[in-house]
Amino acid sequence: MMKYLYFHRDSERGVKGTFEWLTDEVEELGEALQGEDKEATEKEFADVIAWLSSLANLLGIDLEKAALNKYPHLCPKCKKAPCECTF
Ligand SMILES: [Zn+2]
């Protein structure tokens, strides 16, 4: 969806500029976590995943596939679900 909506604009901005937007949004999420406004926090989560998706799209990376390859419904370290790794 993000590719359909924004790929043309993301392409003009480029990887560096898009990464900077992502880091700004992560900072905003951090600020939202300091408060107690769940709706605002939810919106910041949406912004982070949107910009992460835009960055992945620019690099030709399928974010869902990448996540499932690394985390195939079990922990990549202990191979259990739920994870049983010790801290
Ligand atoms: Zn584990």
mmCIF file of C-alpha atoms and ligand atoms in Angstrom:
data_model
loop_
_atom_site.group_PDB
_atom_site.id
_atom_site.type_symbol
_atom_site.label_atom_id
_atom_site.label_comp_id
_atom_site.label_asym_id
_atom_site.label_seq_id
_atom_site.Cartn_x
_atom_site.Cartn_y
_atom_site.Cartn_z
ATOM 1 C CA MET A 1 0.000 0.000 0.000
ATOM 2 C CA MET A 2 2.761 2.449 0.928
ATOM 3 C CA LYS A 3 4.472 1.694 -2.381
ATOM 4 C CA TYR A 4 1.275 2.460 -4.285
ATOM 5 C CA LEU A 5 0.641 5.650 -2.317
ATOM 6 C CA TYR A 6 4.112 7.130 -2.027
ATOM 7 C CA PHE A 7 6.763 5.382 -4.120
ATOM 8 C CA HIS A 8 6.914 8.217 -6.675
ATOM 9 C CA ARG A 9 7.511 10.777 -3.933
ATOM 10 C CA ASP A 10 9.858 8.515 -1.947
ATOM 11 C CA SER A 11 11.930 7.979 -5.105
ATOM 12 C CA GLU A 12 12.403 11.723 -5.505
ATOM 13 C CA ARG A 13 13.435 12.105 -1.856
ATOM 14 C CA GLY A 14 15.836 9.171 -1.960
ATOM 15 C CA VAL A 15 17.139 6.727 0.651
ATOM 16 C CA LYS A 16 19.018 9.275 2.791
ATOM 17 C CA GLY A 17 16.100 11.698 3.086
ATOM 18 C CA THR A 18 13.618 8.912 3.736
ATOM 19 C CA PHE A 19 15.855 7.438 6.434
ATOM 20 C CA GLU A 20 16.013 10.857 8.089
ATOM 21 C CA TRP A 21 12.207 11.020 8.113
ATOM 22 C CA LEU A 22 12.120 7.560 9.687
ATOM 23 C CA THR A 23 14.489 8.593 12.474
ATOM 24 C CA ASP A 24 12.420 11.745 13.102
ATOM 25 C CA GLU A 25 9.303 9.595 13.417
ATOM 26 C CA VAL A 26 11.060 7.204 15.815
ATOM 27 C CA GLU A 27 11.953 10.221 17.959
ATOM 28 C CA GLU A 28 8.315 11.340 17.894
ATOM 29 C CA LEU A 29 7.262 7.842 18.967
ATOM 30 C CA GLY A 30 9.710 8.084 21.857
ATOM 31 C CA GLU A 31 8.128 11.387 22.877
ATOM 32 C CA ALA A 32 4.626 9.881 22.643
ATOM 33 C CA LEU A 33 5.725 7.039 24.917
ATOM 34 C CA GLN A 34 6.488 9.622 27.598
ATOM 35 C CA GLY A 35 2.833 10.644 27.704
ATOM 36 C CA GLU A 36 -0.401 8.799 28.314
ATOM 37 C CA ASP A 37 -2.245 9.580 25.077
ATOM 38 C CA LYS A 38 -2.739 6.126 23.591
ATOM 39 C CA GLU A 39 -4.347 7.479 20.410
ATOM 40 C CA ALA A 40 -1.360 9.779 19.783
ATOM 41 C CA THR A 41 1.032 6.901 20.465
ATOM 42 C CA GLU A 42 -0.896 4.692 18.045
ATOM 43 C CA LYS A 43 -0.531 7.346 15.338
ATOM 44 C CA GLU A 44 3.213 7.545 15.931
ATOM 45 C CA PHE A 45 3.482 3.773 15.560
ATOM 46 C CA ALA A 46 1.649 4.118 12.241
ATOM 47 C CA ASP A 47 4.069 6.834 11.098
ATOM 48 C CA VAL A 48 7.103 4.723 11.999
ATOM 49 C CA ILE A 49 5.883 1.693 10.089
ATOM 50 C CA ALA A 50 4.862 3.911 7.137
ATOM 51 C CA TRP A 51 8.333 5.439 6.856
ATOM 52 C CA LEU A 52 9.998 2.074 7.435
ATOM 53 C CA SER A 53 7.890 0.703 4.577
ATOM 54 C CA SER A 54 8.840 3.633 2.344
ATOM 55 C CA LEU A 55 12.525 3.014 3.011
ATOM 56 C CA ALA A 56 12.187 -0.716 2.328
ATOM 57 C CA ASN A 57 10.321 0.030 -0.908
ATOM 58 C CA LEU A 58 13.137 2.276 -2.124
ATOM 59 C CA LEU A 59 15.593 -0.575 -1.590
ATOM 60 C CA GLY A 60 13.337 -3.167 -3.227
ATOM 61 C CA ILE A 61 12.891 -4.979 0.083
ATOM 62 C CA ASP A 62 9.584 -6.697 0.860
ATOM 63 C CA LEU A 63 9.221 -5.785 4.521
ATOM 64 C CA GLU A 64 6.722 -8.526 5.338
ATOM 65 C CA LYS A 65 8.859 -11.169 3.643
ATOM 66 C CA ALA A 66 12.005 -9.918 5.387
ATOM 67 C CA ALA A 67 10.298 -10.023 8.782
ATOM 68 C CA LEU A 68 8.870 -13.493 8.264
ATOM 69 C CA ASN A 69 12.181 -14.804 6.916
ATOM 70 C CA LYS A 70 13.937 -13.689 10.073
ATOM 71 C CA TYR A 71 11.054 -14.397 12.485
ATOM 72 C CA PRO A 72 9.166 -17.376 10.992
ATOM 73 C CA HIS A 73 6.629 -17.576 13.814
ATOM 74 C CA LEU A 74 9.389 -18.611 16.204
ATOM 75 C CA CYS A 75 12.400 -17.057 17.882
ATOM 76 C CA PRO A 76 15.429 -17.158 15.534
ATOM 77 C CA LYS A 77 17.763 -17.877 18.489
ATOM 78 C CA CYS A 78 16.039 -20.555 20.566
ATOM 79 C CA LYS A 79 13.674 -21.701 17.775
ATOM 80 C CA LYS A 80 10.751 -21.662 20.232
ATOM 81 C CA ALA A 81 7.376 -19.897 20.232
ATOM 82 C CA PRO A 82 7.015 -18.130 22.564
ATOM 83 C CA CYS A 83 10.703 -17.360 22.983
ATOM 84 C CA GLU A 84 12.462 -19.163 25.819
ATOM 85 C CA CYS A 85 15.798 -17.330 25.606
ATOM 86 C CA THR A 86 17.279 -16.227 28.907
ATOM 87 C CA PHE A 87 17.930 -12.491 29.337
HETATM 88 ZN ZN ZN B 1 14.316 -17.118 21.986
#
